[in-house]
Amino acid sequence: MAIVSQGLIVELGQRPDDTRPAADRICDAVLRQIERKVLVSGTRLPSIRAMAAACGTSRHAVVDAYDRLTAQGYLDARPGAGFYVAEGHRRLAPEPEDTRNYDVAWLIREVLETSDDWLKVGGPWLPDDWMDVEAMQQVVRSLGRGDITHLTRYGPPLGYLPLRRELQGMMARLGVELGLEQILTTGGTSQGFDLILRSLIKPGDAVLVEDPGYYNLFGYLRFHGARLIGVPRRVDGPDVDALCRLATEHGARIFFTQSALQNPTGSDTSPAVAHRLLQAAKELDLILVEDDTYCDLDPIQGVRLATLDQLDRVLYVRSFSKALSGSLRVGFVAASRELIDNLANIKVLSSISTSLFGEKLVCRLLTDGHYGRYLRRMHERIVEARNSALRLLRDAGMEIFLEPRGGNFLWARFPGIDDAKQLSERARRQGVILGVGEVFRPNLERSPWMRFNVALCDDPRLGRFLNQIRGEDEED
């Protein structure tokens, strides 16, 4: 039977008060008609164009709905002929798309476990051939000679002392004066966050975070039982007025923020906003956790809260994983002496110590004079890649949140699409994994935005996919 179901269009038109996303409404309407046996096996659904016109929505939403129903076994997609109700319309029980997208742990595992054959254009890492592998190999060989206690012993609780001295100098160059006892090394920013949360957060506490912001942090906060309260992130930093209102309304006492090269937007906190934020924190008795993960990708070294505050109510968290290697889990927390002492106790109890070998390796790389030259070359490559990616995205009709002055991220959207998840499964079928906006929102709210890693945007698969979406927009 090859009958086009016009009754489906009629049913959708009878529900003008349904304000849910168009793809959800279409899916539900199809399922209702299948359950009532109005749609039987072999019935052809309205064309994508006809359904979009009937619903007053974009073709993207219709494609998303039809793709979901096909993946669930309700429809058959016949190339060149359209979509038909499947024989027996038996659900195939795949892993639900929504469950996967709402699960931060799943997302991280997906990115880590998926074959390198996939284009992970929304991922955070720079390509392997951008890294200074040769310098790391030389240091590894040198550390294998002579004293090898770093291969067999635990590290000191606060971390490798020569590295902490180097970090003290780095903080001084940012304008932060602090003692060695105010620096604790960690296994990257992830462990830094974990230690801070164990020390300062109780289940049920309200925690202010940026919206959009860092999804891994959101996962940690949920794991610790915190209530995430999103503070809108603007091109010049967090919305301080909203922060004051939300902190008062929810009784929040801590705010996680990125002052420079914010993930995912690439935006910087302006000096004016930074001063307002610190004043608000003082009035509200807020602790500010400043995540400076992307400091090494910052060619200018803009304003830092830690510099303005001198670690009075600011905790500073940083790592070297982004510029050196994702496998080098070396970072640090800088804060007051009292808090560092408490974090060190938690570190010893939870992991005994960080990797002495890794800390010696990073220390050597930072002190041999090569690291600065390496970063300057990387900054040049990122600028070139960013300019190319901006042209690609704009040529595809995308809107750019802002042009960052540094870092490897662009935050972009298609103006006619209100939910980037509509594009996710379609991109996957072409070997592309998108960084859809909902995972960067505190409570996984729908978002039209996507994160793009500029270092990966030159892959032709991305260009083909974006051109396909642009072509559909031109036809609508």
Short mmCIF file of C-alpha atoms in Angstrom, two decimals:
data_model
loop_
_atom_site.label_atom_id
_atom_site.label_comp_id
_atom_site.label_asym_id
_atom_site.label_seq_id
_atom_site.Cartn_x
_atom_site.Cartn_y
_atom_site.Cartn_z
CA MET A 1 0.00 0.00 0.00
CA ALA A 2 1.50 3.34 -1.04
CA ILE A 3 -1.05 5.89 0.17
CA VAL A 4 0.08 9.33 1.28
CA SER A 5 -1.37 10.03 4.73
CA GLN A 6 -3.00 13.45 4.42
CA GLY A 7 -4.91 12.70 7.64
CA LEU A 8 -1.65 13.13 9.51
CA ILE A 9 -1.37 16.70 8.27
CA VAL A 10 -4.97 17.35 9.30
CA GLU A 11 -4.30 16.03 12.83
CA LEU A 12 -1.26 18.26 13.25
CA GLY A 13 -3.28 21.26 12.13
CA GLN A 14 -5.88 20.56 14.79
CA ARG A 15 -3.44 21.16 17.66
CA PRO A 16 -2.45 24.84 17.39
CA ASP A 17 -1.99 25.10 21.18
CA ASP A 18 0.83 22.53 21.22
CA THR A 19 3.99 24.61 21.79
CA ARG A 20 6.49 21.77 21.93
CA PRO A 21 9.30 21.53 19.34
CA ALA A 22 7.95 20.64 15.92
CA ALA A 23 9.94 17.38 15.73
CA ASP A 24 8.34 16.17 18.97
CA ARG A 25 4.85 17.06 17.76
CA ILE A 26 5.36 15.25 14.46
CA CYS A 27 6.70 12.12 16.17
CA ASP A 28 3.75 11.99 18.56
CA ALA A 29 1.20 12.52 15.79
CA VAL A 30 2.67 9.68 13.72
CA LEU A 31 2.74 7.35 16.72
CA ARG A 32 -0.86 8.16 17.64
CA GLN A 33 -2.03 7.31 14.13
CA ILE A 34 -0.02 4.10 14.12
CA GLU A 35 -1.49 3.06 17.47
CA ARG A 36 -5.04 3.78 16.22
CA LYS A 37 -4.21 1.87 13.02
CA VAL A 38 -4.94 4.93 10.92
CA LEU A 39 -1.43 4.48 9.59
CA VAL A 40 -0.83 0.87 8.59
CA SER A 41 2.21 -0.91 7.21
CA GLY A 42 3.18 0.44 3.81
CA THR A 43 1.49 3.82 4.16
CA ARG A 44 3.64 6.61 2.77
CA LEU A 45 4.01 9.66 4.97
CA PRO A 46 3.72 13.19 3.61
CA SER A 47 6.87 14.44 1.93
CA ILE A 48 9.33 16.43 3.99
CA ARG A 49 8.37 19.60 2.15
CA ALA A 50 4.61 19.02 2.57
CA MET A 51 4.93 18.20 6.25
CA ALA A 52 7.09 21.28 6.89
CA ALA A 53 4.55 23.50 5.13
CA ALA A 54 1.64 21.95 7.05
CA CYS A 55 3.35 22.43 10.42
CA GLY A 56 4.74 25.85 9.61
CA THR A 57 8.21 24.65 10.54
CA SER A 58 11.54 23.99 8.86
CA ARG A 59 12.43 20.91 6.87
CA HIS A 60 15.14 20.22 9.46
CA ALA A 61 12.49 19.51 12.11
CA VAL A 62 10.64 17.11 9.79
CA VAL A 63 13.85 15.30 8.86
CA ASP A 64 14.70 15.00 12.56
CA ALA A 65 11.27 13.52 13.36
CA TYR A 66 11.32 11.06 10.46
CA ASP A 67 14.89 10.02 11.31
CA ARG A 68 13.94 9.35 14.93
CA LEU A 69 10.97 7.21 13.91
CA THR A 70 13.10 5.33 11.40
CA ALA A 71 15.78 4.65 14.03
CA GLN A 72 13.08 3.36 16.39
CA GLY A 73 11.72 0.96 13.77
CA TYR A 74 8.40 2.67 13.05
CA LEU A 75 9.30 3.92 9.56
CA ASP A 76 11.25 2.69 6.57
CA ALA A 77 13.26 5.22 4.57
CA ARG A 78 13.20 4.35 0.85
CA PRO A 79 15.73 6.39 -1.14
CA GLY A 80 13.98 8.46 -3.76
CA ALA A 81 10.53 7.31 -2.66
CA GLY A 82 10.05 8.78 0.82
CA PHE A 83 9.19 7.41 4.26
CA TYR A 84 6.76 4.53 4.84
CA VAL A 85 5.24 2.90 7.90
CA ALA A 86 7.41 -0.15 8.57
CA GLU A 87 6.13 -3.70 8.24
CA GLY A 88 4.67 -4.56 11.62
CA HIS A 89 6.03 -1.17 12.78
CA ARG A 90 8.03 -2.95 15.46
CA ARG A 91 10.21 -0.76 17.63
CA LEU A 92 13.85 -1.75 17.43
CA ALA A 93 14.64 -0.42 20.92
CA PRO A 94 17.86 1.44 20.12
CA GLU A 95 19.68 3.39 22.79
CA PRO A 96 17.38 6.41 23.25
CA GLU A 97 18.86 9.51 21.70
CA ASP A 98 17.63 11.82 24.46
CA THR A 99 19.16 9.64 27.19
CA ARG A 100 22.54 9.71 25.50
CA ASN A 101 22.48 13.45 24.93
CA TYR A 102 21.45 14.15 28.51
CA ASP A 103 24.20 12.00 30.03
CA VAL A 104 27.47 13.90 30.46
CA ALA A 105 29.40 10.77 31.40
CA TRP A 106 28.12 9.09 28.24
CA LEU A 107 29.24 12.08 26.17
CA ILE A 108 32.77 12.00 27.56
CA ARG A 109 33.04 8.24 27.04
CA GLU A 110 31.64 8.60 23.54
CA VAL A 111 34.31 11.11 22.57
CA LEU A 112 37.11 9.09 24.19
CA GLU A 113 36.03 5.68 22.87
CA THR A 114 34.86 6.58 19.37
CA SER A 115 37.31 5.69 16.62
CA ASP A 116 39.60 8.40 15.31
CA ASP A 117 37.95 7.82 11.94
CA TRP A 118 35.14 10.07 13.18
CA LEU A 119 35.46 13.84 12.85
CA LYS A 120 34.93 15.09 16.42
CA VAL A 121 34.56 18.70 15.37
CA GLY A 122 32.97 19.62 18.69
CA GLY A 123 35.76 18.06 20.74
CA PRO A 124 38.24 20.05 22.84
CA TRP A 125 41.60 18.65 21.76
CA LEU A 126 44.12 20.00 19.31
CA PRO A 127 45.37 17.58 16.62
CA ASP A 128 48.29 15.32 17.49
CA ASP A 129 50.51 16.91 14.86
CA TRP A 130 50.07 20.30 16.54
CA MET A 131 51.64 19.02 19.77
CA ASP A 132 55.36 19.28 20.53
CA VAL A 133 55.81 15.52 20.68
CA GLU A 134 59.54 15.68 19.94
CA ALA A 135 60.24 17.87 22.98
CA MET A 136 58.21 15.55 25.20
CA GLN A 137 60.10 12.52 23.87
CA GLN A 138 63.42 14.17 24.67
CA VAL A 139 62.35 14.95 28.24
CA VAL A 140 60.98 11.44 28.76
CA ARG A 141 64.33 9.97 27.66
CA SER A 142 66.26 12.29 29.96
CA LEU A 143 64.02 11.41 32.92
CA GLY A 144 64.77 7.76 32.31
CA ARG A 145 68.45 8.33 33.07
CA GLY A 146 70.09 8.92 36.46
CA ASP A 147 67.83 9.22 39.50
CA ILE A 148 64.63 7.31 38.74
CA THR A 149 62.84 7.66 42.09
CA HIS A 150 60.06 9.51 40.26
CA LEU A 151 59.25 6.18 38.60
CA THR A 152 58.89 4.29 41.87
CA ARG A 153 57.80 6.68 44.63
CA TYR A 154 54.75 8.70 45.58
CA GLY A 155 54.95 12.45 45.10
CA PRO A 156 54.80 15.03 47.92
CA PRO A 157 51.28 15.95 49.12
CA LEU A 158 51.44 19.50 47.78
CA GLY A 159 53.25 18.41 44.62
CA TYR A 160 56.77 18.45 43.16
CA LEU A 161 58.53 21.44 44.76
CA PRO A 162 60.49 22.68 41.67
CA LEU A 163 57.25 22.64 39.66
CA ARG A 164 55.46 24.59 42.37
CA ARG A 165 58.27 27.17 42.28
CA GLU A 166 57.80 27.49 38.52
CA LEU A 167 54.03 27.84 39.00
CA GLN A 168 54.66 30.54 41.59
CA GLY A 169 56.64 32.44 38.94
CA MET A 170 53.89 31.94 36.36
CA MET A 171 51.31 33.35 38.76
CA ALA A 172 53.60 36.32 39.47
CA ARG A 173 53.68 37.03 35.73
CA LEU A 174 49.88 37.16 35.87
CA GLY A 175 50.20 39.67 38.69
CA VAL A 176 49.32 37.28 41.53
CA GLU A 177 51.71 37.24 44.50
CA LEU A 178 51.46 34.05 46.56
CA GLY A 179 53.52 31.67 48.67
CA LEU A 180 54.46 28.13 47.75
CA GLU A 181 52.08 26.84 50.41
CA GLN A 182 49.23 28.37 48.36
CA ILE A 183 49.81 26.03 45.41
CA LEU A 184 48.58 22.43 45.20
CA THR A 185 49.27 20.28 42.15
CA THR A 186 46.42 18.17 40.79
CA GLY A 187 45.70 15.59 38.13
CA GLY A 188 44.44 18.26 35.73
CA THR A 189 41.55 20.65 36.31
CA SER A 190 39.21 17.68 36.76
CA GLN A 191 40.85 16.66 40.03
CA GLY A 192 41.06 20.30 41.04
CA PHE A 193 37.30 20.63 40.67
CA ASP A 194 36.74 17.36 42.50
CA LEU A 195 38.82 18.45 45.49
CA ILE A 196 37.08 21.83 45.66
CA LEU A 197 33.64 20.25 45.50
CA ARG A 198 34.49 17.70 48.19
CA SER A 199 35.66 20.55 50.40
CA LEU A 200 33.00 23.19 49.80
CA ILE A 201 29.81 21.58 48.45
CA LYS A 202 27.17 19.51 50.23
CA PRO A 203 24.33 17.61 48.51
CA GLY A 204 21.47 19.99 47.83
CA ASP A 205 23.63 23.13 47.75
CA ALA A 206 22.86 25.67 45.03
CA VAL A 207 25.90 26.34 42.84
CA LEU A 208 26.12 29.14 40.27
CA VAL A 209 27.65 28.20 36.92
CA GLU A 210 27.88 29.85 33.53
CA ASP A 211 25.20 29.18 30.91
CA PRO A 212 26.57 27.97 28.56
CA GLY A 213 29.59 26.50 30.29
CA TYR A 214 31.85 23.49 30.81
CA TYR A 215 29.83 20.25 30.70
CA ASN A 216 32.42 18.20 32.59
CA LEU A 217 32.11 20.57 35.55
CA PHE A 218 28.33 20.21 35.38
CA GLY A 219 28.70 16.45 35.55
CA TYR A 220 30.92 16.70 38.63
CA LEU A 221 28.45 19.01 40.32
CA ARG A 222 25.53 16.67 39.67
CA PHE A 223 27.59 13.75 40.94
CA HIS A 224 28.14 15.66 44.19
CA GLY A 225 24.41 16.36 44.50
CA ALA A 226 24.56 20.10 43.80
CA ARG A 227 21.70 22.12 42.31
CA LEU A 228 23.00 23.88 39.20
CA ILE A 229 21.86 27.47 38.71
CA GLY A 230 22.79 28.93 35.33
CA VAL A 231 24.07 32.51 35.03
CA PRO A 232 23.81 33.79 31.44
CA ARG A 233 27.18 34.23 29.75
CA ARG A 234 27.44 37.27 27.49
CA VAL A 235 30.13 38.43 25.09
CA ASP A 236 31.71 40.50 27.90
CA GLY A 237 31.39 37.93 30.68
CA PRO A 238 28.75 36.69 33.11
CA ASP A 239 25.55 38.68 33.60
CA VAL A 240 26.29 40.18 37.03
CA ASP A 241 22.74 41.45 37.58
CA ALA A 242 21.37 37.95 36.97
CA LEU A 243 24.06 36.49 39.22
CA CYS A 244 23.06 38.76 42.13
CA ARG A 245 19.39 37.92 41.72
CA LEU A 246 19.98 34.16 41.42
CA ALA A 247 22.45 34.03 44.32
CA THR A 248 19.93 35.75 46.57
CA GLU A 249 16.98 33.71 45.33
CA HIS A 250 18.69 30.31 45.70
CA GLY A 251 21.09 31.00 48.57
CA ALA A 252 24.14 30.14 46.46
CA ARG A 253 27.59 30.75 47.96
CA ILE A 254 29.91 29.73 45.12
CA PHE A 255 30.25 30.62 41.41
CA PHE A 256 32.37 28.82 38.80
CA THR A 257 33.54 31.05 35.95
CA GLN A 258 36.12 31.42 33.18
CA SER A 259 37.52 34.91 32.72
CA ALA A 260 39.47 34.23 29.53
CA LEU A 261 38.61 32.17 26.43
CA GLN A 262 35.46 30.82 28.03
CA ASN A 263 34.41 27.33 27.03
CA PRO A 264 32.37 27.06 24.80
CA THR A 265 31.84 30.67 23.66
CA GLY A 266 35.47 31.85 23.49
CA SER A 267 34.47 35.10 25.21
CA ASP A 268 36.47 37.13 27.73
CA THR A 269 35.29 38.86 30.89
CA SER A 270 35.85 42.58 30.42
CA PRO A 271 37.67 44.57 33.14
CA ALA A 272 34.44 46.41 33.99
CA VAL A 273 32.47 43.18 34.42
CA ALA A 274 35.31 41.61 36.41
CA HIS A 275 35.31 44.50 38.89
CA ARG A 276 31.51 44.36 39.19
CA LEU A 277 31.68 40.60 39.74
CA LEU A 278 34.22 40.93 42.54
CA GLN A 279 32.19 43.67 44.21
CA ALA A 280 29.05 41.53 43.99
CA ALA A 281 30.94 38.54 45.40
CA LYS A 282 32.04 40.62 48.37
CA GLU A 283 28.51 41.89 49.04
CA LEU A 284 26.96 38.42 48.65
CA ASP A 285 29.81 36.56 50.39
CA LEU A 286 30.39 34.45 47.27
CA ILE A 287 33.41 32.25 46.61
CA LEU A 288 34.59 32.54 43.00
CA VAL A 289 36.28 29.58 41.31
CA GLU A 290 38.23 30.81 38.29
CA ASP A 291 38.87 28.09 35.71
CA ASP A 292 41.84 29.09 33.54
CA THR A 293 42.17 25.82 31.63
CA TYR A 294 42.84 27.59 28.33
CA CYS A 295 45.41 30.06 29.67
CA ASP A 296 48.18 28.67 27.46
CA LEU A 297 46.06 29.28 24.36
CA ASP A 298 45.68 32.95 25.33
CA PRO A 299 48.17 35.06 23.34
CA ILE A 300 47.44 38.29 25.23
CA GLN A 301 46.83 37.20 28.84
CA GLY A 302 43.78 39.34 29.53
CA VAL A 303 42.13 40.14 32.84
CA ARG A 304 42.04 37.50 35.57
CA LEU A 305 39.91 37.62 38.71
CA ALA A 306 42.80 36.13 40.67
CA THR A 307 44.95 39.12 39.70
CA LEU A 308 42.36 41.65 40.83
CA ASP A 309 41.46 39.75 44.00
CA GLN A 310 44.87 38.29 44.99
CA LEU A 311 43.19 35.02 46.04
CA ASP A 312 41.10 36.58 48.78
CA ARG A 313 37.81 35.00 47.71
CA VAL A 314 38.99 33.62 44.34
CA LEU A 315 40.22 30.04 43.83
CA TYR A 316 42.33 29.67 40.68
CA VAL A 317 42.34 26.36 38.77
CA ARG A 318 44.54 25.57 35.77
CA SER A 319 46.12 22.70 33.84
CA PHE A 320 48.57 22.04 31.02
CA SER A 321 46.59 19.34 29.24
CA LYS A 322 45.22 21.52 26.43
CA ALA A 323 48.53 22.82 25.13
CA LEU A 324 50.90 19.98 26.06
CA SER A 325 49.00 16.70 25.98
CA GLY A 326 45.69 15.28 27.10
CA SER A 327 47.64 12.37 28.58
CA LEU A 328 49.63 14.68 30.88
CA ARG A 329 47.14 15.08 33.70
CA VAL A 330 48.99 17.87 35.48
CA GLY A 331 47.33 20.97 36.85
CA PHE A 332 47.14 23.03 40.03
CA VAL A 333 44.91 24.99 42.37
CA ALA A 334 46.02 28.33 43.84
CA ALA A 335 44.09 29.62 46.84
CA SER A 336 44.41 30.72 50.46
CA ARG A 337 46.76 28.76 52.72
CA GLU A 338 43.88 27.40 54.80
CA LEU A 339 41.95 26.10 51.83
CA ILE A 340 45.03 24.58 50.17
CA ASP A 341 45.80 22.75 53.41
CA ASN A 342 42.29 21.30 53.44
CA LEU A 343 42.44 20.35 49.75
CA ALA A 344 45.81 18.65 50.31
CA ASN A 345 44.27 16.48 53.02
CA ILE A 346 41.45 15.44 50.69
CA LYS A 347 43.97 14.77 47.91
CA VAL A 348 46.03 12.48 50.16
CA LEU A 349 42.96 10.57 51.33
CA SER A 350 41.42 10.20 47.87
CA SER A 351 44.48 9.56 45.67
CA ILE A 352 47.57 9.65 47.96
CA SER A 353 49.49 11.79 45.45
CA THR A 354 49.68 13.02 41.89
CA SER A 355 52.15 11.62 39.35
CA LEU A 356 55.67 12.66 40.28
CA PHE A 357 56.89 11.60 36.85
CA GLY A 358 54.27 13.73 35.09
CA GLU A 359 55.05 16.74 37.26
CA LYS A 360 58.80 16.43 36.63
CA LEU A 361 58.12 16.17 32.90
CA VAL A 362 55.97 19.31 32.87
CA CYS A 363 58.48 21.16 35.04
CA ARG A 364 61.29 20.37 32.61
CA LEU A 365 59.20 21.49 29.63
CA LEU A 366 58.33 24.77 31.35
CA THR A 367 61.89 25.61 32.38
CA ASP A 368 64.01 24.66 29.35
CA GLY A 369 63.02 27.78 27.38
CA HIS A 370 61.33 25.83 24.61
CA TYR A 371 57.75 26.10 25.83
CA GLY A 372 57.32 29.80 25.10
CA ARG A 373 58.46 29.38 21.49
CA TYR A 374 56.16 26.39 21.10
CA LEU A 375 53.16 28.39 22.35
CA ARG A 376 53.89 31.29 19.99
CA ARG A 377 53.88 28.89 17.03
CA MET A 378 50.65 27.33 18.27
CA HIS A 379 48.98 30.73 18.62
CA GLU A 380 49.86 31.47 14.99
CA ARG A 381 48.36 28.18 13.82
CA ILE A 382 45.19 28.79 15.81
CA VAL A 383 44.73 32.26 14.28
CA GLU A 384 45.07 30.81 10.79
CA ALA A 385 42.67 27.96 11.57
CA ARG A 386 40.16 30.32 13.20
CA ASN A 387 40.07 32.64 10.20
CA SER A 388 39.49 29.68 7.89
CA ALA A 389 36.77 28.25 10.15
CA LEU A 390 35.01 31.61 10.36
CA ARG A 391 34.84 31.79 6.57
CA LEU A 392 33.52 28.22 6.38
CA LEU A 393 30.78 28.72 8.96
CA ARG A 394 29.69 32.10 7.63
CA ASP A 395 29.61 30.83 4.05
CA ALA A 396 27.23 28.12 5.31
CA GLY A 397 24.93 30.84 6.66
CA MET A 398 25.80 30.35 10.33
CA GLU A 399 25.65 33.06 12.99
CA ILE A 400 28.81 33.44 15.11
CA PHE A 401 28.43 34.36 18.80
CA LEU A 402 31.64 36.40 18.64
CA GLU A 403 35.11 36.33 17.09
CA PRO A 404 37.42 35.26 19.94
CA ARG A 405 40.86 36.82 20.25
CA GLY A 406 42.35 33.43 21.14
CA GLY A 407 41.59 29.80 21.86
CA ASN A 408 40.35 27.06 19.58
CA PHE A 409 36.56 27.36 19.92
CA LEU A 410 33.81 29.03 17.92
CA TRP A 411 30.20 29.11 19.13
CA ALA A 412 27.82 29.17 16.17
CA ARG A 413 24.25 28.42 15.10
CA PHE A 414 21.98 28.15 12.07
CA PRO A 415 19.42 30.99 12.46
CA GLY A 416 16.49 28.84 11.29
CA ILE A 417 17.09 25.96 13.71
CA ASP A 418 16.06 26.22 17.36
CA ASP A 419 17.51 22.89 18.51
CA ALA A 420 20.97 21.84 17.34
CA LYS A 421 20.18 18.27 18.36
CA GLN A 422 18.09 18.09 15.18
CA LEU A 423 21.38 18.01 13.28
CA SER A 424 23.30 15.65 15.55
CA GLU A 425 22.16 12.27 14.20
CA ARG A 426 22.30 13.48 10.61
CA ALA A 427 25.88 14.60 11.09
CA ARG A 428 26.82 11.25 12.64
CA ARG A 429 25.65 9.43 9.53
CA GLN A 430 28.28 11.44 7.67
CA GLY A 431 31.03 10.66 10.17
CA VAL A 432 30.80 13.99 12.02
CA ILE A 433 30.24 14.35 15.79
CA LEU A 434 28.87 17.79 16.63
CA GLY A 435 29.24 19.63 19.92
CA VAL A 436 25.53 20.37 20.37
CA GLY A 437 24.62 23.24 22.65
CA GLU A 438 22.40 21.43 25.14
CA VAL A 439 25.33 19.62 26.77
CA PHE A 440 26.93 23.00 27.55
CA ARG A 441 23.85 24.15 29.44
CA PRO A 442 23.59 23.54 33.20
CA ASN A 443 20.32 21.63 33.10
CA LEU A 444 20.60 20.40 29.52
CA GLU A 445 18.08 22.86 28.14
CA ARG A 446 17.49 22.93 24.41
CA SER A 447 19.94 25.14 22.49
CA PRO A 448 20.43 26.16 18.85
CA TRP A 449 24.18 26.67 19.37
CA MET A 450 27.10 24.35 18.59
CA ARG A 451 30.77 24.37 19.56
CA PHE A 452 33.34 24.05 16.78
CA ASN A 453 37.04 23.29 17.29
CA VAL A 454 38.73 25.49 14.69
CA ALA A 455 41.69 23.12 14.39
CA LEU A 456 39.36 20.44 12.97
CA CYS A 457 37.15 22.53 10.70
CA ASP A 458 39.29 21.99 7.59
CA ASP A 459 38.05 18.41 7.22
CA PRO A 460 35.98 18.18 3.99
CA ARG A 461 33.30 16.12 5.74
CA LEU A 462 32.29 19.16 7.78
CA GLY A 463 32.13 21.35 4.69
CA ARG A 464 29.91 18.86 2.89
CA PHE A 465 27.55 18.58 5.86
CA LEU A 466 27.25 22.34 6.34
CA ASN A 467 26.65 22.88 2.64
CA GLN A 468 23.87 20.30 2.76
CA ILE A 469 22.16 22.18 5.60
CA ARG A 470 22.63 25.50 3.80
CA GLY A 471 21.04 24.04 0.67
CA GLU A 472 17.98 22.97 2.63
CA ASP A 473 17.67 26.43 4.16
CA GLU A 474 17.71 27.99 0.70
CA GLU A 475 14.90 25.67 -0.41
CA ASP A 476 12.66 26.47 2.60
#
